Structures are given as C-alpha cells and as structure tokens.
CSV table of C-alpha atoms and ligand atoms in Angstrom, one decimal:
chain,number,residue,atom,x,y,z
A,1,MET,CA,-14.7,-35.1,-14.1
A,2,THR,CA,-14.2,-31.3,-13.6
A,3,ARG,CA,-12.7,-30.3,-10.2
A,4,HIS,CA,-11.8,-27.0,-8.6
A,5,GLY,CA,-8.3,-27.2,-10.1
A,6,ASP,CA,-9.8,-27.1,-13.6
A,7,ILE,CA,-11.4,-23.7,-13.0
A,8,GLY,CA,-9.6,-20.4,-13.8
A,9,THR,CA,-10.4,-17.2,-11.9
A,10,ALA,CA,-9.5,-13.5,-11.8
A,11,VAL,CA,-9.6,-11.2,-8.8
A,12,ILE,CA,-10.5,-7.5,-9.0
A,13,GLY,CA,-8.9,-5.5,-6.3
A,14,SER,CA,-5.9,-6.7,-4.2
A,15,GLY,CA,-6.3,-4.7,-1.0
A,16,PHE,CA,-7.1,-6.1,2.4
A,17,ILE,CA,-9.7,-8.6,1.3
A,18,GLY,CA,-8.6,-9.2,-2.3
A,19,THR,CA,-5.4,-10.7,-0.9
A,20,VAL,CA,-7.5,-13.0,1.4
A,21,HIS,CA,-9.5,-14.1,-1.7
A,22,VAL,CA,-6.3,-15.0,-3.6
A,23,GLU,CA,-4.9,-17.0,-0.7
A,24,ALA,CA,-8.1,-18.9,-0.1
A,25,LEU,CA,-8.6,-19.7,-3.8
A,26,ARG,CA,-5.1,-21.2,-3.9
A,27,ARG,CA,-5.9,-23.2,-0.8
A,28,ILE,CA,-8.9,-24.9,-2.5
A,29,GLY,CA,-6.8,-25.5,-5.6
A,30,VAL,CA,-8.4,-23.0,-8.0
A,31,ARG,CA,-6.0,-21.4,-10.6
A,32,VAL,CA,-5.9,-17.6,-10.2
A,33,ALA,CA,-5.1,-16.5,-13.7
A,34,GLY,CA,-4.5,-12.8,-12.8
A,35,LEU,CA,-5.8,-9.7,-11.1
A,36,LEU,CA,-7.1,-6.3,-12.0
A,37,GLU,CA,-6.1,-3.2,-10.0
A,38,SER,CA,-6.9,0.5,-10.2
A,39,SER,CA,-4.0,1.0,-12.6
A,40,PRO,CA,-1.8,-1.3,-14.6
A,41,GLU,CA,1.3,-0.2,-12.6
A,42,LEU,CA,-0.3,-1.1,-9.2
A,43,GLY,CA,-1.6,-4.3,-10.9
A,44,ALA,CA,1.8,-5.4,-12.0
A,45,GLN,CA,3.3,-4.6,-8.5
A,46,ARG,CA,0.5,-6.6,-6.7
A,47,ALA,CA,0.6,-9.5,-9.1
A,48,ALA,CA,4.3,-9.8,-8.5
A,49,ALA,CA,3.9,-9.6,-4.7
A,50,LEU,CA,1.2,-12.3,-4.8
A,51,GLY,CA,3.0,-14.5,-7.3
A,52,LEU,CA,0.2,-14.2,-9.9
A,53,PRO,CA,1.0,-14.7,-13.6
A,54,LYS,CA,-0.8,-11.6,-14.9
A,55,ALA,CA,-2.1,-8.1,-14.2
A,56,TYR,CA,-4.9,-7.2,-16.6
A,57,ALA,CA,-4.9,-3.6,-18.0
A,58,SER,CA,-8.7,-3.3,-18.0
A,59,LEU,CA,-11.9,-5.3,-17.2
A,60,ALA,CA,-12.5,-5.6,-20.9
A,61,GLU,CA,-9.1,-7.3,-21.3
A,62,LEU,CA,-9.8,-9.6,-18.3
A,63,LEU,CA,-13.1,-10.6,-19.8
A,64,VAL,CA,-11.7,-11.8,-23.1
A,65,ASP,CA,-9.3,-14.1,-21.3
A,66,ASP,CA,-10.7,-17.6,-21.9
A,67,ALA,CA,-8.8,-18.9,-19.0
A,68,VAL,CA,-11.1,-17.0,-16.7
A,69,GLN,CA,-14.5,-18.6,-15.8
A,70,VAL,CA,-15.1,-16.8,-12.5
A,71,VAL,CA,-14.4,-13.3,-11.4
A,72,HIS,CA,-14.1,-12.1,-7.7
A,73,VAL,CA,-15.0,-8.5,-7.2
A,74,THR,CA,-13.2,-7.0,-4.1
A,75,SER,CA,-13.0,-3.4,-5.2
A,76,PRO,CA,-14.6,-0.5,-3.2
A,77,ASN,CA,-18.4,-0.7,-3.0
A,78,GLU,CA,-19.2,1.9,-5.6
A,79,LEU,CA,-17.5,-0.2,-8.3
A,80,HIS,CA,-19.4,-3.5,-7.5
A,81,TYR,CA,-22.4,-2.7,-9.6
A,82,PRO,CA,-20.7,-1.5,-12.9
A,83,GLN,CA,-18.1,-4.3,-12.7
A,84,VAL,CA,-20.6,-7.1,-11.9
A,85,ARG,CA,-22.8,-5.9,-14.8
A,86,GLU,CA,-20.0,-6.2,-17.2
A,87,ILE,CA,-18.9,-9.6,-15.8
A,88,LEU,CA,-22.5,-11.0,-16.1
A,89,ALA,CA,-22.8,-9.6,-19.7
A,90,ALA,CA,-19.6,-11.6,-20.5
A,91,GLY,CA,-21.3,-14.8,-19.1
A,92,ARG,CA,-18.8,-15.4,-16.2
A,93,HIS,CA,-19.7,-16.7,-12.7
A,94,VAL,CA,-19.3,-14.0,-10.0
A,95,VAL,CA,-18.3,-13.8,-6.4
A,96,CYS,CA,-18.9,-10.2,-5.2
A,97,GLU,CA,-17.9,-8.7,-1.9
A,98,LYS,CA,-20.5,-7.2,0.3
A,99,PRO,CA,-22.4,-5.0,0.0
A,100,LEU,CA,-23.6,-6.1,-3.4
A,101,SER,CA,-24.1,-2.5,-4.6
A,102,MET,CA,-24.7,1.0,-3.5
A,103,THR,CA,-28.5,0.9,-3.7
A,104,SER,CA,-31.3,-1.7,-3.7
A,105,ALA,CA,-32.3,-0.5,-7.2
A,106,GLU,CA,-28.9,-1.6,-8.4
A,107,SER,CA,-28.9,-4.9,-6.5
A,108,ALA,CA,-32.4,-5.7,-7.8
A,109,GLN,CA,-31.0,-5.4,-11.4
A,110,LEU,CA,-28.0,-7.6,-10.6
A,111,VAL,CA,-30.3,-10.3,-9.2
A,112,ASP,CA,-32.4,-10.3,-12.4
A,113,LEU,CA,-29.3,-10.2,-14.7
A,114,ALA,CA,-27.7,-13.1,-12.8
A,115,ALA,CA,-30.9,-15.2,-12.9
A,116,ALA,CA,-31.3,-14.5,-16.6
A,117,SER,CA,-27.7,-15.6,-17.3
A,118,GLY,CA,-27.9,-18.7,-15.1
A,119,VAL,CA,-24.4,-18.2,-13.8
A,120,VAL,CA,-23.3,-19.0,-10.2
A,121,ASN,CA,-23.6,-15.8,-8.2
A,122,ALA,CA,-22.4,-15.2,-4.6
A,123,VAL,CA,-22.1,-12.3,-2.2
A,124,ASN,CA,-19.3,-12.9,0.2
A,125,PHE,CA,-21.1,-13.0,3.6
A,126,ASN,CA,-18.2,-15.3,4.7
A,127,ILE,CA,-19.2,-15.3,8.4
A,128,ARG,CA,-21.9,-17.9,7.5
A,129,PHE,CA,-18.9,-20.3,6.9
A,130,TYR,CA,-17.4,-20.4,10.3
A,131,PRO,CA,-18.0,-24.1,11.0
A,132,LEU,CA,-20.0,-23.2,14.2
A,133,SER,CA,-22.3,-20.9,12.2
A,134,GLN,CA,-23.1,-23.8,9.8
A,135,HIS,CA,-23.6,-26.0,12.8
A,136,VAL,CA,-26.1,-23.6,14.4
A,137,ALA,CA,-28.1,-23.1,11.2
A,138,SER,CA,-28.7,-26.9,11.0
A,139,LEU,CA,-29.3,-27.1,14.8
A,140,VAL,CA,-32.0,-24.4,14.6
A,141,ARG,CA,-33.6,-26.0,11.5
A,142,ASP,CA,-33.7,-29.4,13.2
A,143,GLY,CA,-35.6,-27.8,16.1
A,144,GLY,CA,-32.6,-27.9,18.6
A,145,LEU,CA,-33.5,-24.6,20.1
A,146,GLY,CA,-37.3,-24.9,19.9
A,147,ASP,CA,-39.1,-21.8,18.5
A,148,VAL,CA,-36.8,-18.9,18.0
A,149,ARG,CA,-38.0,-15.9,20.1
A,150,LEU,CA,-35.2,-13.5,20.6
A,151,VAL,CA,-32.1,-12.6,18.5
A,152,THR,CA,-29.7,-10.1,20.0
A,153,GLY,CA,-26.1,-9.0,19.5
A,154,ARG,CA,-23.6,-6.5,18.2
A,155,TYR,CA,-20.9,-5.9,15.7
A,156,PHE,CA,-18.2,-3.7,17.2
A,157,GLN,CA,-14.9,-2.5,15.8
A,158,ASP,CA,-12.6,0.3,16.9
A,159,TRP,CA,-10.5,1.1,13.9
A,160,LEU,CA,-12.4,4.4,13.1
A,161,LEU,CA,-12.3,5.7,16.7
A,162,TYR,CA,-10.2,8.8,16.1
A,163,ASP,CA,-10.9,11.7,13.9
A,164,THR,CA,-7.6,11.0,12.1
A,165,ASP,CA,-8.7,7.4,11.2
A,166,TRP,CA,-9.6,7.4,7.5
A,167,ASN,CA,-10.8,5.0,4.8
A,168,TRP,CA,-12.8,5.3,1.5
A,169,ARG,CA,-15.8,3.7,3.4
A,170,LEU,CA,-16.3,7.1,5.2
A,171,GLU,CA,-17.2,8.8,1.9
A,172,ARG,CA,-20.8,8.3,1.0
A,173,ASP,CA,-20.1,8.3,-2.8
A,174,GLN,CA,-17.6,5.4,-2.4
A,175,GLY,CA,-19.1,3.4,0.5
A,176,GLY,CA,-22.8,4.0,0.3
A,177,ALA,CA,-25.4,5.9,2.3
A,178,LEU,CA,-25.1,3.5,5.3
A,179,ARG,CA,-21.6,3.0,6.6
A,180,ALA,CA,-21.3,1.0,9.8
A,181,VAL,CA,-24.6,-0.8,9.1
A,182,GLY,CA,-23.7,-1.4,5.4
A,183,ASP,CA,-20.1,-2.4,6.1
A,184,ILE,CA,-20.5,-4.7,9.2
A,185,GLY,CA,-24.1,-4.6,10.4
A,186,SER,CA,-25.0,-6.3,7.1
A,187,HIS,CA,-22.8,-9.3,8.1
A,188,TRP,CA,-24.7,-9.6,11.4
A,189,LEU,CA,-28.1,-9.3,9.7
A,190,ASP,CA,-27.2,-11.9,7.0
A,191,LEU,CA,-25.8,-14.2,9.6
A,192,THR,CA,-28.7,-14.1,12.0
A,193,THR,CA,-31.2,-14.6,9.1
A,194,PHE,CA,-29.1,-17.5,7.9
A,195,VAL,CA,-28.8,-19.2,11.3
A,196,THR,CA,-32.5,-18.7,12.3
A,197,GLY,CA,-34.0,-19.0,8.8
A,198,LEU,CA,-36.0,-15.9,9.6
A,199,ARG,CA,-36.1,-12.7,7.5
A,200,VAL,CA,-36.4,-9.3,9.1
A,201,GLU,CA,-39.9,-7.9,8.7
A,202,SER,CA,-39.5,-4.4,10.2
A,203,VAL,CA,-37.0,-2.2,12.0
A,204,VAL,CA,-36.7,0.9,14.1
A,205,ALA,CA,-33.2,2.4,13.8
A,206,ASP,CA,-31.2,5.2,15.5
A,207,LEU,CA,-28.0,6.2,13.7
A,208,ALA,CA,-25.3,8.5,15.2
A,209,THR,CA,-22.3,10.2,13.8
A,210,PHE,CA,-20.0,11.1,16.7
A,211,ILE,CA,-17.2,12.4,14.6
A,212,PRO,CA,-18.9,14.9,12.1
A,213,VAL,CA,-15.6,16.1,10.7
A,214,ARG,CA,-12.5,13.9,10.1
A,215,ARG,CA,-9.0,14.7,9.0
A,216,LYS,CA,-8.5,13.0,5.7
A,217,PRO,CA,-4.8,12.3,4.8
A,218,ALA,CA,-3.6,14.1,1.8
A,219,GLY,CA,-2.2,10.8,0.4
A,220,PRO,CA,-3.8,7.3,0.0
A,221,VAL,CA,-4.6,5.1,3.0
A,222,LEU,CA,-4.7,1.3,3.4
A,223,THR,CA,-7.7,-0.4,5.1
A,224,PHE,CA,-7.1,-0.9,8.9
A,225,SER,CA,-4.0,1.3,8.7
A,226,THR,CA,-3.0,2.8,12.0
A,227,GLU,CA,-0.4,5.2,10.6
A,228,ARG,CA,-1.0,9.0,11.2
A,229,ALA,CA,-0.7,11.2,8.1
A,230,ALA,CA,1.3,14.4,8.6
A,231,GLU,CA,-0.8,16.4,6.1
A,232,THR,CA,-4.6,16.2,6.4
A,233,VAL,CA,-7.7,18.0,5.1
A,234,PRO,CA,-11.0,18.4,7.1
A,235,VAL,CA,-13.9,16.4,5.6
A,236,GLU,CA,-17.5,16.4,6.8
A,237,ILE,CA,-18.9,13.0,7.5
A,238,HIS,CA,-22.5,12.1,6.6
A,239,THR,CA,-22.5,8.4,7.5
A,240,GLU,CA,-23.1,6.7,10.9
A,241,ASP,CA,-20.3,5.7,13.3
A,242,VAL,CA,-22.9,3.8,15.4
A,243,ALA,CA,-26.3,2.3,15.0
A,244,THR,CA,-28.8,0.8,17.4
A,245,ILE,CA,-31.6,-1.2,15.8
A,246,LEU,CA,-34.7,-3.0,17.0
A,247,LEU,CA,-35.9,-5.8,14.8
A,248,ARG,CA,-39.1,-7.8,14.2
A,249,TYR,CA,-38.7,-11.0,12.4
A,250,GLU,CA,-41.2,-13.0,10.3
A,251,GLY,CA,-43.2,-15.2,12.6
A,252,GLY,CA,-43.0,-12.9,15.6
A,253,ALA,CA,-39.4,-13.3,16.9
A,254,ARG,CA,-37.8,-10.0,18.2
A,255,GLY,CA,-34.3,-8.8,18.0
A,256,SER,CA,-31.9,-6.0,18.7
A,257,LEU,CA,-28.5,-5.1,17.2
A,258,ALA,CA,-25.8,-2.5,18.1
A,259,VAL,CA,-23.2,-1.7,15.5
A,260,SER,CA,-20.2,0.5,16.0
A,261,GLN,CA,-16.9,1.3,14.4
A,262,LEU,CA,-15.6,3.2,17.4
A,263,SER,CA,-15.8,0.8,20.4
A,264,PRO,CA,-12.4,0.9,22.0
A,265,GLY,CA,-10.8,-2.5,22.3
A,266,ARG,CA,-13.3,-4.3,20.2
A,267,LYS,CA,-11.3,-5.1,17.1
A,268,ASN,CA,-13.8,-7.2,15.2
A,269,SER,CA,-16.4,-8.6,17.5
A,270,LEU,CA,-19.6,-9.9,15.8
A,271,ALA,CA,-21.6,-11.5,18.6
A,272,TYR,CA,-25.1,-12.9,18.7
A,273,GLN,CA,-27.4,-14.8,21.0
A,274,VAL,CA,-30.4,-16.7,19.8
A,275,ASP,CA,-33.0,-17.6,22.5
A,276,GLY,CA,-35.4,-20.4,21.6
A,277,SER,CA,-38.3,-21.9,23.6
A,278,ALA,CA,-36.1,-24.9,24.6
A,279,SER,CA,-32.4,-23.7,24.5
A,280,ALA,CA,-30.2,-20.8,23.4
A,281,VAL,CA,-26.9,-20.4,21.6
A,282,ALA,CA,-24.3,-17.6,21.7
A,283,TRP,CA,-21.2,-17.0,19.6
A,284,ASP,CA,-18.6,-14.2,19.2
A,285,SER,CA,-16.3,-14.0,16.2
A,286,GLU,CA,-13.4,-13.1,18.4
A,287,GLN,CA,-13.6,-16.6,19.9
A,288,PRO,CA,-14.9,-18.3,16.8
A,289,ASP,CA,-14.2,-21.9,17.9
A,290,GLN,CA,-16.5,-21.7,20.9
A,291,LEU,CA,-20.3,-22.0,20.9
A,292,TRP,CA,-22.2,-21.4,24.2
A,293,ILE,CA,-25.4,-23.5,24.5
A,294,GLY,CA,-27.8,-22.4,27.2
A,295,HIS,CA,-30.3,-24.6,29.0
A,296,ARG,CA,-32.9,-24.0,31.7
A,297,ASP,CA,-33.0,-27.4,33.4
A,298,ARG,CA,-29.5,-28.8,33.0
A,299,PRO,CA,-26.0,-27.4,32.9
A,300,ASN,CA,-25.0,-25.1,30.0
A,301,GLU,CA,-22.6,-26.4,27.4
A,302,LEU,CA,-19.5,-25.0,25.6
A,303,LEU,CA,-19.0,-26.7,22.3
A,304,LEU,CA,-15.5,-26.3,21.0
A,305,ARG,CA,-15.4,-26.6,17.2
A,306,ASN,CA,-14.6,-30.2,16.5
A,307,PRO,CA,-15.5,-32.2,13.4
A,308,ALA,CA,-16.1,-35.2,15.8
A,309,LEU,CA,-18.8,-33.3,17.7
A,310,MET,CA,-20.6,-31.0,15.1
A,311,ASN,CA,-23.4,-31.9,12.7
A,312,ALA,CA,-22.8,-32.5,9.0
A,313,ALA,CA,-23.1,-28.9,8.0
A,314,GLY,CA,-20.5,-27.9,10.6
A,315,VAL,CA,-18.2,-30.7,9.5
A,316,ALA,CA,-18.5,-29.7,5.9
A,317,ALA,CA,-17.1,-26.2,6.7
A,318,ALA,CA,-14.3,-27.4,8.9
A,319,ARG,CA,-10.8,-28.0,7.7
A,320,LEU,CA,-8.8,-28.7,10.9
A,321,PRO,CA,-9.2,-31.1,13.8
A,322,GLY,CA,-10.6,-29.8,17.1
A,323,GLY,CA,-8.2,-27.7,19.2
A,324,HIS,CA,-6.5,-26.2,16.1
A,325,VAL,CA,-8.3,-22.9,15.9
A,326,GLU,CA,-9.9,-21.9,12.7
A,327,GLY,CA,-10.5,-18.2,12.0
A,328,PHE,CA,-11.5,-15.5,9.6
A,329,ALA,CA,-9.3,-16.5,6.6
A,330,ASP,CA,-10.4,-20.1,6.9
A,331,THR,CA,-14.0,-19.1,6.3
A,332,PHE,CA,-13.1,-17.9,2.8
A,333,GLY,CA,-11.8,-21.4,1.9
A,334,ALA,CA,-15.0,-22.9,3.2
A,335,VAL,CA,-17.4,-20.5,1.3
A,336,PHE,CA,-15.4,-20.7,-1.9
A,337,SER,CA,-15.4,-24.5,-1.7
A,338,ALA,CA,-19.2,-24.4,-1.7
A,339,VAL,CA,-19.3,-21.8,-4.5
A,340,TYR,CA,-16.8,-23.7,-6.7
A,341,ASP,CA,-18.8,-26.9,-6.3
A,342,ASP,CA,-21.6,-25.0,-8.1
A,343,VAL,CA,-19.1,-23.6,-10.6
A,344,VAL,CA,-18.0,-27.1,-11.4
A,345,ALA,CA,-21.6,-28.1,-11.8
A,346,GLY,CA,-22.1,-25.0,-14.1
A,347,ARG,CA,-25.1,-23.6,-12.2
A,348,PRO,CA,-26.3,-22.5,-8.7
A,349,SER,CA,-27.6,-25.4,-6.6
A,350,PRO,CA,-31.0,-24.9,-5.1
A,351,SER,CA,-29.7,-26.1,-1.7
A,352,ARG,CA,-26.7,-23.7,-1.6
A,353,ARG,CA,-25.8,-22.4,1.9
A,354,TYR,CA,-23.6,-19.5,0.6
A,355,ALA,CA,-25.2,-16.1,0.2
A,356,SER,CA,-26.5,-15.5,-3.4
A,357,PHE,CA,-27.1,-12.2,-5.1
A,358,ALA,CA,-30.7,-12.5,-3.8
A,359,ASP,CA,-29.4,-12.6,-0.3
A,360,GLY,CA,-27.1,-9.6,-1.0
A,361,HIS,CA,-30.2,-7.8,-2.3
A,362,GLU,CA,-32.1,-8.7,0.8
A,363,GLU,CA,-29.6,-6.9,3.0
A,364,MET,CA,-29.8,-3.8,0.7
A,365,LEU,CA,-33.6,-3.9,1.3
A,366,VAL,CA,-33.1,-4.2,5.1
A,367,GLY,CA,-30.7,-1.3,4.8
A,368,ASP,CA,-33.3,0.8,3.1
A,369,ALA,CA,-35.7,0.3,6.0
A,370,VAL,CA,-32.9,1.1,8.5
A,371,LEU,CA,-32.2,4.4,6.7
A,372,GLU,CA,-35.8,5.4,6.4
A,373,SER,CA,-36.5,4.6,10.1
A,374,SER,CA,-33.5,6.7,11.1
A,375,HIS,CA,-35.1,9.6,9.3
A,376,THR,CA,-38.7,9.1,10.5
A,377,GLY,CA,-38.0,7.7,14.0
A,378,ARG,CA,-40.7,5.0,13.4
A,379,TRP,CA,-41.0,1.3,12.7
A,380,VAL,CA,-40.5,0.7,8.9
A,381,GLU,CA,-41.3,-2.5,7.1
A,382,VAL,CA,-38.8,-4.1,4.8
A,383,ILE,CA,-40.4,-3.7,1.3
A,384,ARG,CA,-39.8,-6.7,-0.9
A,385,PRO,CA,-41.4,-5.9,-4.3
A,386,ALA,CA,-43.1,-9.0,-5.7
B,1,NAD,N1,-16.3,-10.2,3.6
B,1,NAD,C1,-15.6,-9.5,4.4
B,1,NAD,O1,-15.3,-9.9,5.6
B,1,NAD,C2,-14.9,-8.2,4.0
B,1,NAD,C3,-13.9,-7.6,4.7
B,1,NAD,C4,-13.3,-6.5,4.2
B,1,NAD,C5,-13.8,-5.8,3.1
B,1,NAD,N2,-14.9,-6.4,2.4
B,1,NAD,C6,-15.4,-5.7,1.2
B,1,NAD,O2,-14.4,-5.9,0.2
B,1,NAD,C7,-14.3,-4.7,-0.6
B,1,NAD,C8,-12.9,-4.1,-0.5
B,1,NAD,O3,-12.6,-3.8,0.8
B,1,NAD,P1,-11.1,-3.7,1.3
B,1,NAD,O4,-11.2,-3.5,2.8
B,1,NAD,O5,-10.3,-4.8,0.7
B,1,NAD,O6,-10.6,-2.3,0.6
B,1,NAD,P2,-9.1,-1.9,0.2
B,1,NAD,O7,-9.2,-0.4,0.0
B,1,NAD,O8,-8.1,-2.5,1.1
B,1,NAD,O9,-9.0,-2.6,-1.2
B,1,NAD,C9,-9.6,-2.2,-2.4
B,1,NAD,C10,-8.8,-2.6,-3.6
B,1,NAD,O10,-9.5,-2.2,-4.8
B,1,NAD,C11,-8.6,-1.6,-5.6
B,1,NAD,N3,-9.3,-0.8,-6.6
B,1,NAD,C12,-9.7,0.5,-6.5
B,1,NAD,N4,-10.3,0.9,-7.7
B,1,NAD,C13,-10.2,-0.1,-8.5
B,1,NAD,C14,-10.6,-0.3,-9.9
B,1,NAD,N5,-11.2,0.6,-10.6
B,1,NAD,N6,-10.4,-1.6,-10.5
B,1,NAD,C15,-9.8,-2.5,-9.8
B,1,NAD,N7,-9.4,-2.4,-8.5
B,1,NAD,C16,-9.6,-1.2,-7.9
B,1,NAD,C17,-7.7,-0.7,-4.7
B,1,NAD,O11,-6.5,-0.3,-5.3
B,1,NAD,C18,-7.5,-1.7,-3.6
B,1,NAD,O12,-6.4,-2.6,-3.8
B,1,NAD,C19,-15.4,-3.7,0.0
B,1,NAD,O13,-16.5,-3.9,-0.8
B,1,NAD,C20,-15.6,-4.3,1.4
B,1,NAD,O14,-16.9,-4.0,1.8
B,1,NAD,C21,-15.4,-7.6,2.8
C-alpha cells in the first residue's frame, strides 16, 4: 500500500512560505527530494540550510527527476503560471501557492490543463485547514446556523504601513493588478465561500492607495522584513493598500469585507462572522483555537479547539489535543495530508476539501469583478464562462 512516505516532492522557492512547505511536508512524512531557487547558488545555500539533498539548476532538470511526483510552487506570483504549465506538461501533481496566476485567463488555462492531465491540483488556501474552519464548514452544511444571511469580516495586516516597507508584491508586474485583495483578501473570500458553501455573485468595491510613492531599497528584501535600507529609490505604486467590498452571495446572503496591509497593530488578522437564521459563528486567525457561537435565546458559547468536542471534519484537521494551541504552520500539515491522500490515490477525490485549481480560478474571477467595480463604482457580477 502506498503511503505519504513513498511520495517524493520538490519545492520551488524557499522564501517565507517555501520554508513552511518544506517543514510541513516533513511532518507528514513526505520525502522532499530537493528545491529550485532563482539561482543555483541560492538553491545550494537554501538546500544546505534546510537539510535537503539537492538544489536543481533549472525546472527542466527538476522535471526529469523520477524521484519527484509532486511539485510545490512557492515562487512570486508572476512565476506561478509558466512554472505550473511546465509541471503539468511533465505529468506531475501540483500544489501552487495563491494566487494561482496573474490573470483569470491564465488560471482558466491551468484549470483546463490540470483537468486534461488528471493530476492532483491544489491551490494553497491553507486557512480552510484550521480545524475550526473545517468544523464550521460542516456545521453550516448540517444546518447548524440555519440559513446563512450575512457574512462580514476583515483581513488586516500592518507590515506595509510605512513608505519604506517594501516587497515584490507591491510591483504590479510581479504581484498582479490587485495587491491587498489578491494577496490576503483572496484568503478571506475563499474561506467564507468554503465555510458557507456560497459563491460570490456580485460585488461593489472601493480600493485605495494611501502610499502612492514608496522608497524601494536598492538591494533585495525578505518578505515581512522590518529592516530599513540605507539606500532607496522612489517607486510609484499602482496597487491598493486598502479595499472595502460589499458582497452579494448566491441565494441572497449579503456580506462585507475590509482588507488592509496598513492597519497598525494588526499583524495577520483574518476575521469573519457568519450570521444565520438560527445561530452565528465568529473566528479570528489571531486566536485560531477559539470559535464564538452566538445564540438569541440561550447563552453564547466559546468552543476551544478540541478533538473531543469538534465534528469529524474538525477532528480530521487537528493534530494536537485541546489546550495545545495549533496555528498557521499546522494548517499546512493538515492541508497537505488531504492533498497527499489524493496523490497516493493517483487522482483528485470528488469530495476533496482543499482548494483545487478551479477554486483558485474562482478567486481570480471574483478579483476581476472587484477590479472592474473599483473602476466603475458600480455593482459588478462575477462572470463564470460556461
Ligand atoms: N498561503 C499562504 O498563507 C501564503 C503566505 C505567504 C505567501 N504566500 C504565497 O507564496 C508565494 C511566495 O511568497 P513568499 O512570501 O514566500 O515570498 P518570498 O519572497 O519570501 O519567497 C519567494 C521565493 O521564491 C524564490 N524565487 C524567485 N524567483 C524564482 C525562480 N525563478 N525560480 C525559483 N524560485 C524563485 C525567491 O528567491 C524566494 O526564495 C506568493 O505567491 C505568495 O502569495 C502564501
């Protein structure tokens, strides 16, 4: 019987999130055969630091390695599409970081190519795999909240607050036309669609760029770095720092979302509340082991993540007993476990709970509507070509 330990994997990119991928893969027993970086020198350095056997010189070299059945793409956004295309052409399973691509035209192609090849395809919307997110998704499907009416929340960070804060995400040609919405708002939109089972039907969006010129360091910068560069060059910024979005969901539910990368003190707070006709739930990623459950006619509840108290989906994503807080890095182990169960089976399961390329494409389509509405100031429907 094949198990996770029989599968070999390679990781593209070993920055902030590539490192988290490598660690989580090890935790679920997958063999990481090597990594690919932007240069063979950096690759060798990073492979040594992470204790990996090999740094590939190119994607072509990686893809002729028979030890590799799955490739994780954790490079900057602009590289996702060309790299995933090549990986699919070589018949390998793919886990791609969000956003799936720079445009919905590209993501549509990737959905088709993945479907034609039959490989397992995932977009790493990892927040679905906090155990309490899984619990809520099943709770809603089982009618625990009644009819979903209102979905509200935010995704706030503060790491781009100053004009000296810099990252490749700020440049449209590397990050995409939407920045705060594409980078973090997409997580909230995917998560709330996952937990409610409702797709966004239309949006009205207001985007704002409060820092129109930033001081770009003359040298390279690490993601979430707080060091100040001595030498900088002024660069005009054409992507949003902040977004406020009204949402209409299929079936009539309403929602609102605020996204910001310059909210002082909010390091990484994705929060949502779902109000149903019977009960409500609220969750914040900065206190990920707590779920607030609201009632009208009896006292509210606070469910602390606990395998003894969650439903089966929550239990499946949990690794530790109650009271031993699980966090961001743990979600990677949980989502990869689900993905690698499919890799072991050799194909995507119809009942998968991780985000597929189709789900990644869905968020690109919602992003298109957000962008268009920000230009027209009107409600815009999410167009899903048949
Ligand atoms: N799921 C999540 O929660 C999450 C969190 C952070 C980032 N991300 C996504 O992960 C991706 C990477 O983000 P990050 O924050 O780790 O960025 P990062 O800048 O820290 O890391 C990117 C890495 O890719 C490498 N790279 C650049 N060009 C390359 C090339 N041609 N071939 C191979 N490697 C190359 C860089 O050297 C770097 O090591 C982005 O798409 C981002 O949206 C997802």
